[in-house]
Short mmCIF file of C-alpha atoms and ligand atoms in Angstrom, two decimals:
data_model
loop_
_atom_site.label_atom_id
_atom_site.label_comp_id
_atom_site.label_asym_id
_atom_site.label_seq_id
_atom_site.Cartn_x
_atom_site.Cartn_y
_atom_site.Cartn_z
CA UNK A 1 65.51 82.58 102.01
CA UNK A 2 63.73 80.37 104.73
CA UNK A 3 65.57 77.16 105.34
CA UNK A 4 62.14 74.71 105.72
CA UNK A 5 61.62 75.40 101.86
CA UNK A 6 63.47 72.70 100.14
CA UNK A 7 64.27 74.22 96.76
CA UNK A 8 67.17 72.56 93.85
CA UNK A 9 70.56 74.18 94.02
CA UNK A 10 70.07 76.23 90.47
CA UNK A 11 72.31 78.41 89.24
CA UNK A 12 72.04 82.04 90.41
CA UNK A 13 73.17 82.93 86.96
CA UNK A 14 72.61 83.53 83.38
CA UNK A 15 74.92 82.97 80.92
CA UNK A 16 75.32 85.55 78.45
CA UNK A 17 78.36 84.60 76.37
CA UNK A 18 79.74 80.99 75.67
CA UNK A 19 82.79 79.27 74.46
CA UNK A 20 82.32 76.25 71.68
CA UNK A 21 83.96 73.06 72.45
CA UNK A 22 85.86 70.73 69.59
CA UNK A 23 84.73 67.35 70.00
CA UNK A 24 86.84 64.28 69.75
CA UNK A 25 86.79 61.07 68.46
CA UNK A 26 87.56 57.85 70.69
CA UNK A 27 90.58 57.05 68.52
CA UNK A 28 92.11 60.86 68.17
CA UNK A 29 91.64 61.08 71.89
CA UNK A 30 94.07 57.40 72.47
CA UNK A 31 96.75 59.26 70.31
CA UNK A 32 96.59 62.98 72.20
CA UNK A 33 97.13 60.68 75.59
CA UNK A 34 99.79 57.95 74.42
CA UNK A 35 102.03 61.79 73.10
CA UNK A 36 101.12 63.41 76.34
CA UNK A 37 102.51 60.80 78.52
CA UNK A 38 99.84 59.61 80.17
CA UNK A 39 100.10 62.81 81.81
CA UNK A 40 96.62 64.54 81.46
CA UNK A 41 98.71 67.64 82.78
CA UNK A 42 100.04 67.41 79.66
CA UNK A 43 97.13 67.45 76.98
CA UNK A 44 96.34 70.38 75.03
CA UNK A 45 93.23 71.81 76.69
CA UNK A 46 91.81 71.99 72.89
CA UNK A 47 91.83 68.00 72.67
CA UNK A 48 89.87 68.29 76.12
CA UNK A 49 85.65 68.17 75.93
CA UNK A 50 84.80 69.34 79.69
CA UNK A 51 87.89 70.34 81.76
CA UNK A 52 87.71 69.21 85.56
CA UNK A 53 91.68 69.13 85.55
CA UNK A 54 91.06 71.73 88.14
CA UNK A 55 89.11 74.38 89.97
CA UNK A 56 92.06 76.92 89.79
CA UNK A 57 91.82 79.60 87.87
CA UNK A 58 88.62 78.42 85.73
CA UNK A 59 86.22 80.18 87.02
CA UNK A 60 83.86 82.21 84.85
CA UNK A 61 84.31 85.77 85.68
CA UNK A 62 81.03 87.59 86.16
CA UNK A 63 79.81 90.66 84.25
CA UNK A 64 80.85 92.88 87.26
CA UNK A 65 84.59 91.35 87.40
CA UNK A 66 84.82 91.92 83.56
CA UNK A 67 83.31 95.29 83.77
CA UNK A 68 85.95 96.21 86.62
CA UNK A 69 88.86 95.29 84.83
CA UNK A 70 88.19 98.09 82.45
CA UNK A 71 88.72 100.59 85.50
CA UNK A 72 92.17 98.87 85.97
CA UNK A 73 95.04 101.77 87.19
CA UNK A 74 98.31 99.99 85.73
CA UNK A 75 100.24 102.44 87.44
CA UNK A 76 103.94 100.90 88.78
CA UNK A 77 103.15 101.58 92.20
CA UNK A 78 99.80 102.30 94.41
CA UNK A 79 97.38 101.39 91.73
CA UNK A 80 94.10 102.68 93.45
CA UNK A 81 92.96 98.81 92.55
CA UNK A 82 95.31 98.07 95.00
CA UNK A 83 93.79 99.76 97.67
CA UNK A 84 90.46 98.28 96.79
CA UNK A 85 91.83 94.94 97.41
CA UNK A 86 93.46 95.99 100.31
CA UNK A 87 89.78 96.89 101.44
CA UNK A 88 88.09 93.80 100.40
CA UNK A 89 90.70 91.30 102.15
CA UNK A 90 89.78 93.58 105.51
CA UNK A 91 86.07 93.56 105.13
CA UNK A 92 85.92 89.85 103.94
CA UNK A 93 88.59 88.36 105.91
CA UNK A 94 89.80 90.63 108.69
CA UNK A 95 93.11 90.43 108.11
CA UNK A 96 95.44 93.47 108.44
CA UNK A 97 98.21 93.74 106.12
CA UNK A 98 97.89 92.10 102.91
CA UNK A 99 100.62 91.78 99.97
CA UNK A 100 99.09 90.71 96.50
CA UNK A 101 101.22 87.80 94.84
CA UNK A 102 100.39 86.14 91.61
CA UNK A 103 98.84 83.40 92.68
CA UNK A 104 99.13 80.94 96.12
CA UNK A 105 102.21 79.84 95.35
CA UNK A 106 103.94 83.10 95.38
CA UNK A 107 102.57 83.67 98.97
CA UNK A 108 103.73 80.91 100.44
CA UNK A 109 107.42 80.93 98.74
CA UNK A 110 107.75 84.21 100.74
CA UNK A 111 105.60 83.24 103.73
CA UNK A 112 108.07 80.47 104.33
CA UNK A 113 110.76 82.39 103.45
CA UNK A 114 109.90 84.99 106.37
CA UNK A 115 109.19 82.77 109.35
CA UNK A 116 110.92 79.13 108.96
CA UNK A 117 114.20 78.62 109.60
CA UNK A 118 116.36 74.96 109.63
CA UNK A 119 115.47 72.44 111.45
CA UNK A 120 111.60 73.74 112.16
CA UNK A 121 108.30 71.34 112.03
CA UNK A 122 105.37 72.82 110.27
CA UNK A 123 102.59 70.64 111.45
CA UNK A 124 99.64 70.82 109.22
CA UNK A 125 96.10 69.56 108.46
CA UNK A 126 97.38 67.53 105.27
CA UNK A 127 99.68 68.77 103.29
CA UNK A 128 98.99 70.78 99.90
CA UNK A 129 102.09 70.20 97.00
CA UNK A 130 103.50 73.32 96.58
CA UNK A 131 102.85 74.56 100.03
CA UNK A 132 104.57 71.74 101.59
CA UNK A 133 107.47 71.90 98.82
CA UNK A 134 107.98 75.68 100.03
CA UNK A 135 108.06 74.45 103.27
CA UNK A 136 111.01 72.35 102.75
CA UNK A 137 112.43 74.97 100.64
CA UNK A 138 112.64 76.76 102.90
CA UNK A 139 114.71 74.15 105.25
CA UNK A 140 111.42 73.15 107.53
CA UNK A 141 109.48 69.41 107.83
CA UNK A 142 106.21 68.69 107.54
CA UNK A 143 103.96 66.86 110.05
CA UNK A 144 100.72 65.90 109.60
CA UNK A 145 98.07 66.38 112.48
CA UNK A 146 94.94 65.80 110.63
CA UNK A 147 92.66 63.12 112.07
CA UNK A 148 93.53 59.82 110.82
CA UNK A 149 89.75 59.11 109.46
CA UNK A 150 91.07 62.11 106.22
CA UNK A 151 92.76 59.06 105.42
CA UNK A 152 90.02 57.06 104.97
CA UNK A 153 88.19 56.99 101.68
CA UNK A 154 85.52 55.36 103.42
CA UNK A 155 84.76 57.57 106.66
CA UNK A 156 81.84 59.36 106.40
CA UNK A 157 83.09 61.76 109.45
CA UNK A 158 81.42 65.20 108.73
CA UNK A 159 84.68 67.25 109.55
CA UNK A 160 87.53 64.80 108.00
CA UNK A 161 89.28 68.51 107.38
CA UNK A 162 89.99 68.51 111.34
CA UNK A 163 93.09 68.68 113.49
CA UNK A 164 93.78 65.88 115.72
CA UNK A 165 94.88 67.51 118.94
CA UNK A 166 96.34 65.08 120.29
CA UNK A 167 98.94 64.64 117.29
CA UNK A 168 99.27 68.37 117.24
CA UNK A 169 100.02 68.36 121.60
CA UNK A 170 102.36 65.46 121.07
CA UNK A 171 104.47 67.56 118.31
CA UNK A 172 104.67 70.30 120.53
CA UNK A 173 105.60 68.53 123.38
CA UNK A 174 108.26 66.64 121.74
CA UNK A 175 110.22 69.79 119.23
CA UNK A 176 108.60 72.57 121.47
CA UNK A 177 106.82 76.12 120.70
CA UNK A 178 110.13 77.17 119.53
CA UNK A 179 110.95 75.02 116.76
CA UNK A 180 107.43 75.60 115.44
CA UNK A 181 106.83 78.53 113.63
CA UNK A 182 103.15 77.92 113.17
CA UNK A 183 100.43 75.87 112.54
CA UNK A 184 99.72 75.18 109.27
CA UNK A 185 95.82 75.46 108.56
CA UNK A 186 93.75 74.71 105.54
CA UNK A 187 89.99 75.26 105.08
CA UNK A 188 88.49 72.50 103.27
CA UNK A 189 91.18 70.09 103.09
CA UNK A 190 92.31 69.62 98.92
CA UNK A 191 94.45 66.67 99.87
CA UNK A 192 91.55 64.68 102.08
CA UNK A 193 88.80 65.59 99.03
CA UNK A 194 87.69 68.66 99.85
CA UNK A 195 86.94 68.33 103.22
CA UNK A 196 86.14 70.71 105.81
CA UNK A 197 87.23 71.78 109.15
CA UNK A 198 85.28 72.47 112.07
CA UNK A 199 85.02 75.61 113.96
CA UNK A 200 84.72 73.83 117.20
CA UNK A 201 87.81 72.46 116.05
CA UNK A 202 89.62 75.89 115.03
CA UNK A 203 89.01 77.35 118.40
CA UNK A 204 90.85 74.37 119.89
CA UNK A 205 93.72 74.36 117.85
CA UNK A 206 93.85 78.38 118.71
CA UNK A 207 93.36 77.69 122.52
CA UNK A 208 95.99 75.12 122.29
CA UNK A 209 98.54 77.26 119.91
CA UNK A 210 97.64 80.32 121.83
CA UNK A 211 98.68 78.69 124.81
CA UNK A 212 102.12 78.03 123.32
CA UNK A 213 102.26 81.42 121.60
CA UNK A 214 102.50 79.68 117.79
CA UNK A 215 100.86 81.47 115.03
CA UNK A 216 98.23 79.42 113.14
CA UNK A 217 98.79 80.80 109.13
CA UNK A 218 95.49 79.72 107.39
CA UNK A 219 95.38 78.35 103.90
CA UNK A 220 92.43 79.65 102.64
CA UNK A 221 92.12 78.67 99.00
CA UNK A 222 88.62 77.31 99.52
CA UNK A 223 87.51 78.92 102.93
CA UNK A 224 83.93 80.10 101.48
CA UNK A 225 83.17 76.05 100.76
CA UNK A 226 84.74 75.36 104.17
CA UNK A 227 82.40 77.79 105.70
CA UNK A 228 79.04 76.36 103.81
CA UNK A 229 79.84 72.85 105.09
CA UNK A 230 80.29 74.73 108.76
CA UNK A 231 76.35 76.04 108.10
CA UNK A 232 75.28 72.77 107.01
CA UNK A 233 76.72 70.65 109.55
CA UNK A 234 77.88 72.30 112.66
CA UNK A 235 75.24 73.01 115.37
CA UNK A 236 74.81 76.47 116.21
CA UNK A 237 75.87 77.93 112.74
CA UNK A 238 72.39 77.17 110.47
CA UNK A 239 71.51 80.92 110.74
CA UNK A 240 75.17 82.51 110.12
CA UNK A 241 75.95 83.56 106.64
CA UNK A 242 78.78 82.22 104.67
CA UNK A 243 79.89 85.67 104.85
CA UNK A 244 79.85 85.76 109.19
CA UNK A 245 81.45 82.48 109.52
CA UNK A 246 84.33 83.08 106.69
CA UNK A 247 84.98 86.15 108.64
CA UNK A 248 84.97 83.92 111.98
CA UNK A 249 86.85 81.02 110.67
CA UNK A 250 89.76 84.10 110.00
CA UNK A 251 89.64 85.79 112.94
CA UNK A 252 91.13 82.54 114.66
CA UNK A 253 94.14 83.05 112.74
CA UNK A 254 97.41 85.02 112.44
CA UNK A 255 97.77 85.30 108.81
CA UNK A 256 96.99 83.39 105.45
CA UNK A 257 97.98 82.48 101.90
CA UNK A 258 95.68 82.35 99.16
CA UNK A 259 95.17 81.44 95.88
CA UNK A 260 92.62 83.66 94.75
CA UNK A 261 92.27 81.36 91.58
CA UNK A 262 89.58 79.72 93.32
CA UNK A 263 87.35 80.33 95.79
CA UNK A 264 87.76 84.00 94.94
CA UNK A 265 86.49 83.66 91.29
CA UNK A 266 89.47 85.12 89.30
CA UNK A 267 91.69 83.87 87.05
CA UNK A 268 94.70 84.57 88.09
CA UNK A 269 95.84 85.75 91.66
CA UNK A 270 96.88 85.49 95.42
CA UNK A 271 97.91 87.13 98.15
CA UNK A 272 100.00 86.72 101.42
CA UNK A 273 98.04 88.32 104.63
CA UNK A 274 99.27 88.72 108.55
CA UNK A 275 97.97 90.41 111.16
CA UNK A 276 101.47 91.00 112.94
CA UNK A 277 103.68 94.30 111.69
CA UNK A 278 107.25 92.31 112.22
CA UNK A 279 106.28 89.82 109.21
CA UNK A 280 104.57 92.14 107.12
CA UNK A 281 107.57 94.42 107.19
CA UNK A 282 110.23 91.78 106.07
CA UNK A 283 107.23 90.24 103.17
CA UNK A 284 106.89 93.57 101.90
CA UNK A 285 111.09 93.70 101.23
CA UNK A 286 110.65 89.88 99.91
CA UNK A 287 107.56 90.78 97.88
CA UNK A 288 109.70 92.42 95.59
CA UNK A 289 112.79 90.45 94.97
CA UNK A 290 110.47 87.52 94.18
CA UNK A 291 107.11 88.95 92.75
CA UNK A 292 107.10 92.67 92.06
CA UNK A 293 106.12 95.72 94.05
CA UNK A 294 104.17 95.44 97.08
CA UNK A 295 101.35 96.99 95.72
CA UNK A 296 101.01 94.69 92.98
CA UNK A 297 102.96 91.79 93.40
CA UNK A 298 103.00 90.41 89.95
CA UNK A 299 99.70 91.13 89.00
CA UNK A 300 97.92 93.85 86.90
CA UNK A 301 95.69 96.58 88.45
CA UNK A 302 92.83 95.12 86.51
CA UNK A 303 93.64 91.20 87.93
CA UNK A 304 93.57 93.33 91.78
CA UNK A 305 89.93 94.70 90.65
CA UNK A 306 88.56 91.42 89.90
CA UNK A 307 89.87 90.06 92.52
CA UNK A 308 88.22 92.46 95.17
CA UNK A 309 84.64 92.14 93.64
CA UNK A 310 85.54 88.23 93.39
CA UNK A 311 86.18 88.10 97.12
CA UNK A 312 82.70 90.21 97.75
CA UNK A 313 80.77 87.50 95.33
CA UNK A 314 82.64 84.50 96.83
CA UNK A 315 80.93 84.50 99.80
CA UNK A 316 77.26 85.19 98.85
CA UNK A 317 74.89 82.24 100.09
CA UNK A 318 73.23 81.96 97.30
CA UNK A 319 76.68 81.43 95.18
CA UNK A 320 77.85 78.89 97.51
CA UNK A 321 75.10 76.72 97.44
CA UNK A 322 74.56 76.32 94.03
CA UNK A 323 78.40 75.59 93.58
CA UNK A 324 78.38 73.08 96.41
CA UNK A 325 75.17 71.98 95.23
CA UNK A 326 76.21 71.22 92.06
CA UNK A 327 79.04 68.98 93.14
CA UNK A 328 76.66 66.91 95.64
CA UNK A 329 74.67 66.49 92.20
CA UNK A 330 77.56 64.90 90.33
CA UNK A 331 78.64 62.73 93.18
CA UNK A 332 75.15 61.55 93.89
CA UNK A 333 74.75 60.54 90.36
CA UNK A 334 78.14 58.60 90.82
CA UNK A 335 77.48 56.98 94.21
CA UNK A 336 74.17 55.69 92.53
CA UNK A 337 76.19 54.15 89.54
CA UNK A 338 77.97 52.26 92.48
CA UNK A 339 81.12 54.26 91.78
CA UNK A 340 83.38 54.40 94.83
CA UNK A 341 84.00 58.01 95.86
CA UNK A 342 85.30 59.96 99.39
CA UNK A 343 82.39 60.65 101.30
CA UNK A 344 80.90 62.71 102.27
CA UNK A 345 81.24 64.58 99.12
CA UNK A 346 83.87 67.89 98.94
CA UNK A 347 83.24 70.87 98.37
CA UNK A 348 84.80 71.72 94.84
CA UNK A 349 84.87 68.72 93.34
CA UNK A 350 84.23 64.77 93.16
CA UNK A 351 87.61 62.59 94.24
CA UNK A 352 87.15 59.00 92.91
CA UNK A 353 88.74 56.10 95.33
CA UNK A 354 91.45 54.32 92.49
CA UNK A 355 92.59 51.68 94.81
CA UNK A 356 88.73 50.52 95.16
CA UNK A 357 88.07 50.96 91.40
CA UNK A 358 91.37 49.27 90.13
CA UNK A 359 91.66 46.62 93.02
CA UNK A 360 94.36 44.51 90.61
CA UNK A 361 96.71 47.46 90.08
CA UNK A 362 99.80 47.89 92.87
CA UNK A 363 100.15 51.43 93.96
CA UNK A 364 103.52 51.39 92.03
CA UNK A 365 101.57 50.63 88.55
CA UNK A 366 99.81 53.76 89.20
CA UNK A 367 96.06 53.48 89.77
CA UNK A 368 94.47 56.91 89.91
CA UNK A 369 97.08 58.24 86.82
CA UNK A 370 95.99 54.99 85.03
CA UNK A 371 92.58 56.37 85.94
CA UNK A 372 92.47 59.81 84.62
CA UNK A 373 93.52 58.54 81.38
CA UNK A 374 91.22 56.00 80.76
CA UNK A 375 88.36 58.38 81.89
CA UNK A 376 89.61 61.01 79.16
CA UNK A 377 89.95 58.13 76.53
CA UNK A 378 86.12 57.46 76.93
CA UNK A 379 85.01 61.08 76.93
CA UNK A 380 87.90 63.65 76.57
CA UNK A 381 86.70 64.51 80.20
CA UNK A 382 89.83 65.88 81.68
CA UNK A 383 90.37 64.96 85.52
CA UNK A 384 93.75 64.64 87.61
CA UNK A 385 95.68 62.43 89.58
CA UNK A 386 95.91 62.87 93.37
CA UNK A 387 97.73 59.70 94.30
CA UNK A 388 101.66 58.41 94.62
CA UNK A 389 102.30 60.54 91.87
CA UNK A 390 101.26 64.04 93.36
CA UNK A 391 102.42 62.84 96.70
CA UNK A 392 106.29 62.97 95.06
CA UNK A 393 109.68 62.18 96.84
CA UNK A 394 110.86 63.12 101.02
CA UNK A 395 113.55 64.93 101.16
CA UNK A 396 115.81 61.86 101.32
CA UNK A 397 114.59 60.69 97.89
CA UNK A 398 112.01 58.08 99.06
CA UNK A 399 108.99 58.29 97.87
CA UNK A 400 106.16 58.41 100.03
CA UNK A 401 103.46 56.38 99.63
CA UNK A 402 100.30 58.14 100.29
CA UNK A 403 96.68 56.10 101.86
CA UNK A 404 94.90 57.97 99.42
CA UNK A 405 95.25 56.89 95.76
CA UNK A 406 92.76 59.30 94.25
CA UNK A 407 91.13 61.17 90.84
CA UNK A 408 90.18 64.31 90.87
CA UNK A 409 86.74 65.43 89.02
CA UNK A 410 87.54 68.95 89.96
CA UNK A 411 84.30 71.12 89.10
CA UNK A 412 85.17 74.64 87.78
CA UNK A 413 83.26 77.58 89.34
CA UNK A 414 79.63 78.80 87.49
CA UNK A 415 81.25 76.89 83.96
CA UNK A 416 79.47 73.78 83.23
CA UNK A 417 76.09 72.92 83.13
CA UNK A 418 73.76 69.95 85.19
CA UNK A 419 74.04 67.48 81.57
CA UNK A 420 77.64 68.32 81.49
CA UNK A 421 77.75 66.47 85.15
CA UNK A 422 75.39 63.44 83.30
CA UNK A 423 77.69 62.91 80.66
CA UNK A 424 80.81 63.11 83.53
CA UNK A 425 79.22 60.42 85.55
CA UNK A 426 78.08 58.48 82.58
CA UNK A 427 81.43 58.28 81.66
CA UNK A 428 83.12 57.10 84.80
CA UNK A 429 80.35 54.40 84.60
CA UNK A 430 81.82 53.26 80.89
CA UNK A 431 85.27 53.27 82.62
CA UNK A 432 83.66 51.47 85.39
CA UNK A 433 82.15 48.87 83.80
CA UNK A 434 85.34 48.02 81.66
CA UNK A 435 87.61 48.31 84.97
CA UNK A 436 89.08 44.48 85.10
CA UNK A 437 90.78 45.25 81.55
CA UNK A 438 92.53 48.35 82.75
CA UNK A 439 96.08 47.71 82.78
CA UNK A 440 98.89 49.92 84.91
CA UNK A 441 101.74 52.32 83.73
CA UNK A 442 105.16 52.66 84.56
CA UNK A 443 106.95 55.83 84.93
CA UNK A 444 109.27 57.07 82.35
CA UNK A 445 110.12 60.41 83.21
CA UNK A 446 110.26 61.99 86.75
CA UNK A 447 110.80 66.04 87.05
CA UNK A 448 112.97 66.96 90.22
CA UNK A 449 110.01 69.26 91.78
CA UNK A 450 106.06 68.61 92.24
CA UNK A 451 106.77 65.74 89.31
CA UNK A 452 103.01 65.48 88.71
CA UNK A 453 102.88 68.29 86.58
CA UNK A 454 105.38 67.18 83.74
CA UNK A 455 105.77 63.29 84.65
CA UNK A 456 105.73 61.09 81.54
CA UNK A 457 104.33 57.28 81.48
CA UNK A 458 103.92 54.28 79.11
CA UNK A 459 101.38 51.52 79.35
CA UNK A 460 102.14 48.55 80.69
CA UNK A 461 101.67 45.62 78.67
N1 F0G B 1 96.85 75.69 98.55
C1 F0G B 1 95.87 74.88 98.13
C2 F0G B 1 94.98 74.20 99.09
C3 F0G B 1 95.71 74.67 96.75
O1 F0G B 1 94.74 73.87 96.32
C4 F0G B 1 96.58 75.32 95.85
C5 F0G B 1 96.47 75.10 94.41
C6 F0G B 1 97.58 76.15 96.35
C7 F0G B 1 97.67 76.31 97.71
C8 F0G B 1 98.56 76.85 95.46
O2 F0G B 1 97.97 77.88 94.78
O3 F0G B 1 98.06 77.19 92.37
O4 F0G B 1 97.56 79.54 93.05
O5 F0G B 1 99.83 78.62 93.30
N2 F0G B 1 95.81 74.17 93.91
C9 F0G B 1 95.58 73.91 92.52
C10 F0G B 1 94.77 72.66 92.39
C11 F0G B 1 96.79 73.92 91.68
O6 F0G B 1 94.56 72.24 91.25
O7 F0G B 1 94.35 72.10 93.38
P1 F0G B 1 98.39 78.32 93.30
#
């Protein structure tokens, strides 16, 4: 495609089967959220009108994916799907050794199982939930070295994903190469809004790690939206495919986790990779206490298939932009309502500021859950809370109190349609414009672990 033809993002799809939707009435919709806690974890996804809960696992599988699952081997051990995957991770990614798990958070249980030990620092570009809560599983700390403009709703920085050096020196100076496992690295941030990393900025953090002899273990949930910002923005990468600078963006790292759920278009799935022999070896003897054989790890042969032609399709240009583009059309539309949102937009969906739109509510009365429930009150849209509430307790039992006070309009992959995104944005308005009513909730229920998912609140009065 030449690049001076300015064309609209459309879908390089067709749809050829759908799924009806039950639609809900104002008043059945106040009921479904008062019994689910204010939790809109907790909803039944029937009660829901367009889901943008999350991007994980709610993609729409193409024909090809669907079609490959019927060639699944279910075979115990070395399904030939397996090896397909095996092949796919190699081509794509460049890793070495690979170990399917059954989704991200099964990689980095055992990940962190294999290389931290007491007393280590993980320092990372933001944290992710579960990764982090593996992390201090698994008896290590978290520090964060992203640049201190990811905590800025506001910044309009074009790489808010990246690692501030300087941080990431000082923590190395101070605990030493030797209490630090690794570096922990994401591609386009979840935490910051879906914000991307440099690669000017990777091949620092590798000179500096390398230096130091610490691994860098790549999170790479979203690295094919990571890699589209990198062609849009960075000089020197307009003519590289998706595809070349995914592969780059890898090859400046030791190993990964992923949670195939997303950027890799299936619906269930993840996998562990490493380059180095020593920690394959001791993940491959975890892999199975934990998740299954090491040639499936938890997954069916047919989930393995459509995950290797998912990886293949995930990094297509022409898949990207329209996916991307899509999101930069929602988050337009709310920027013109005067909405406030993180800018620049992310890559997989929109993340409305709460502390800007509910300027009366403390962070304790819960502004971005108070949020996501009003928003699914007007509409039965579905979003999520990325605030104090996802941010959980330290170790000690304090809670932290994040800068970012979030909600998540997460956009599922090649699922909705352009009006689907007009009647999202439409609907934030509505909330919008009735904002100085909106009163806070109070907690009433808090799980031990990643609370967000099963916390239950009342209204305040
Ligand atoms: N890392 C990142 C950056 C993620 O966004 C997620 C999941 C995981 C790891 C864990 O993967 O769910 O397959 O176990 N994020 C989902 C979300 C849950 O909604 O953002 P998983």
């Amino acid at each position: 495609m030449k690049k001076h033809i300015k064309s609209s993002w459309a879908e390089p799809y067709r749809m050829k089967m759908v799924e009806l939707l039950k639609m809900t009435t104002r008043k059945q919709r106040q009921k479904a959220i008062r019994e689910a806690g204010y939790n809109t974890f907790l909803l039944k996804s029937e009660d829901v009108y367009i889901d943008l809960l999350t991007d994980s696992g709610t993609s729409a599988m193409s024909d090809r994916q669907w079609a490959g699952m019927m060639t699944g081997d279910e075979a115990y051990a070395g399904s030939r799907n397996f090896f397909r995957l095996e092949k796919a991770i190699q081509k794509f990614y460049g890793y070495k050794y690979i170990i399917p798990t059954h989704q991200g958070r099964g990689a980095e249980n055992i990940l962190s199982k294999v290389l931290i030990k007491k007393g280590d620092m993980i320092p990372g570009n933001m944290y992710f939930t579960t990764t982090r809560l593996h992390q201090e599983l698994a008896g290590g700390t978290f520090a964060d070295i992203i640049i201190d403009e990811a905590h800025d709703p506001l910044s309009e920085h074009p790489f808010k994903g990246n690692v501030d050096i300087q941080k990431l020196e000082a923590l190395i100076n101070k605990y030493g190469a030797n209490r630090i496992p690794y570096v922990s690295i994401a591609t386009n941030v979840n935490m910051a809004g879906g914000q991307p990393i440099s690669m000017k900025n990777l091949k620092e953090v590798r000179a500096l790690t390398k230096k130091h002899g610490i691994r860098i273990i790549h999170d790479m949930t979203r690295v094919a939206e990571n890699a589209y910002f990198i062609q849009q923005r960075e000089k020197g990468y307009e003519k590289k495919s998706v595809r070349e600078i995914v592969f780059e963006i890898c090859s400046y790292t030791d190993g990964a986790t992923m949670s195939a759920k997303k950027d890799a278009l299936v619906n269930i799935g993840g996998f562990m990779a490493t380059n180095e022999w020593d920690v394959f070896e001791e993940a491959r003897n975890l892999v199975v206490v934990y998740e299954g054989l090491h040639t499936y790890g938890g997954l069916a042969g047919r989930d393995m298939e459509a995950m290797a032609i998912g990886i293949e399709e995930s990094v297509s240009d022409n898949h990207i932009r329209a996916r991307v583009g899509q999101i930069e059309y929602l988050g337009n539309k709310m920027m013109d309502f005067g909405i406030p949102v993180v800018k620049p937009i992310g890559g997989h969906g929109i993340f409305v500021d709460a502390r800007q739109f509910l300027p009366h509510l403390s962070q304790d009365e819960f502004p971005a859950q108070t949020l996501a429930a009003e928003i699914y009150i007007d509409s039965g849209v579905r979003t999520m809370e990325r605030g104090i509430v996802s941010a959980g307790r330290k170790p000690n039992g304090d809670n932290y109190y994040p800068k970012l006070e979030l909600v998540r309009f997460t956009i599922p992959r090649r699922v909705y349609t352009q009006a689907h995104m007009d009647v999202i944005a439409e609907s934030a308005l509505n909330v919008f414009e009735e904002r100085k009513k909106i009163k806070g909730l109070k907690m009433v229920y808090e799980p031990k672990y990643l609370r967000f998912f099963q916390a239950r609140f009342e209204k305040l009065k």
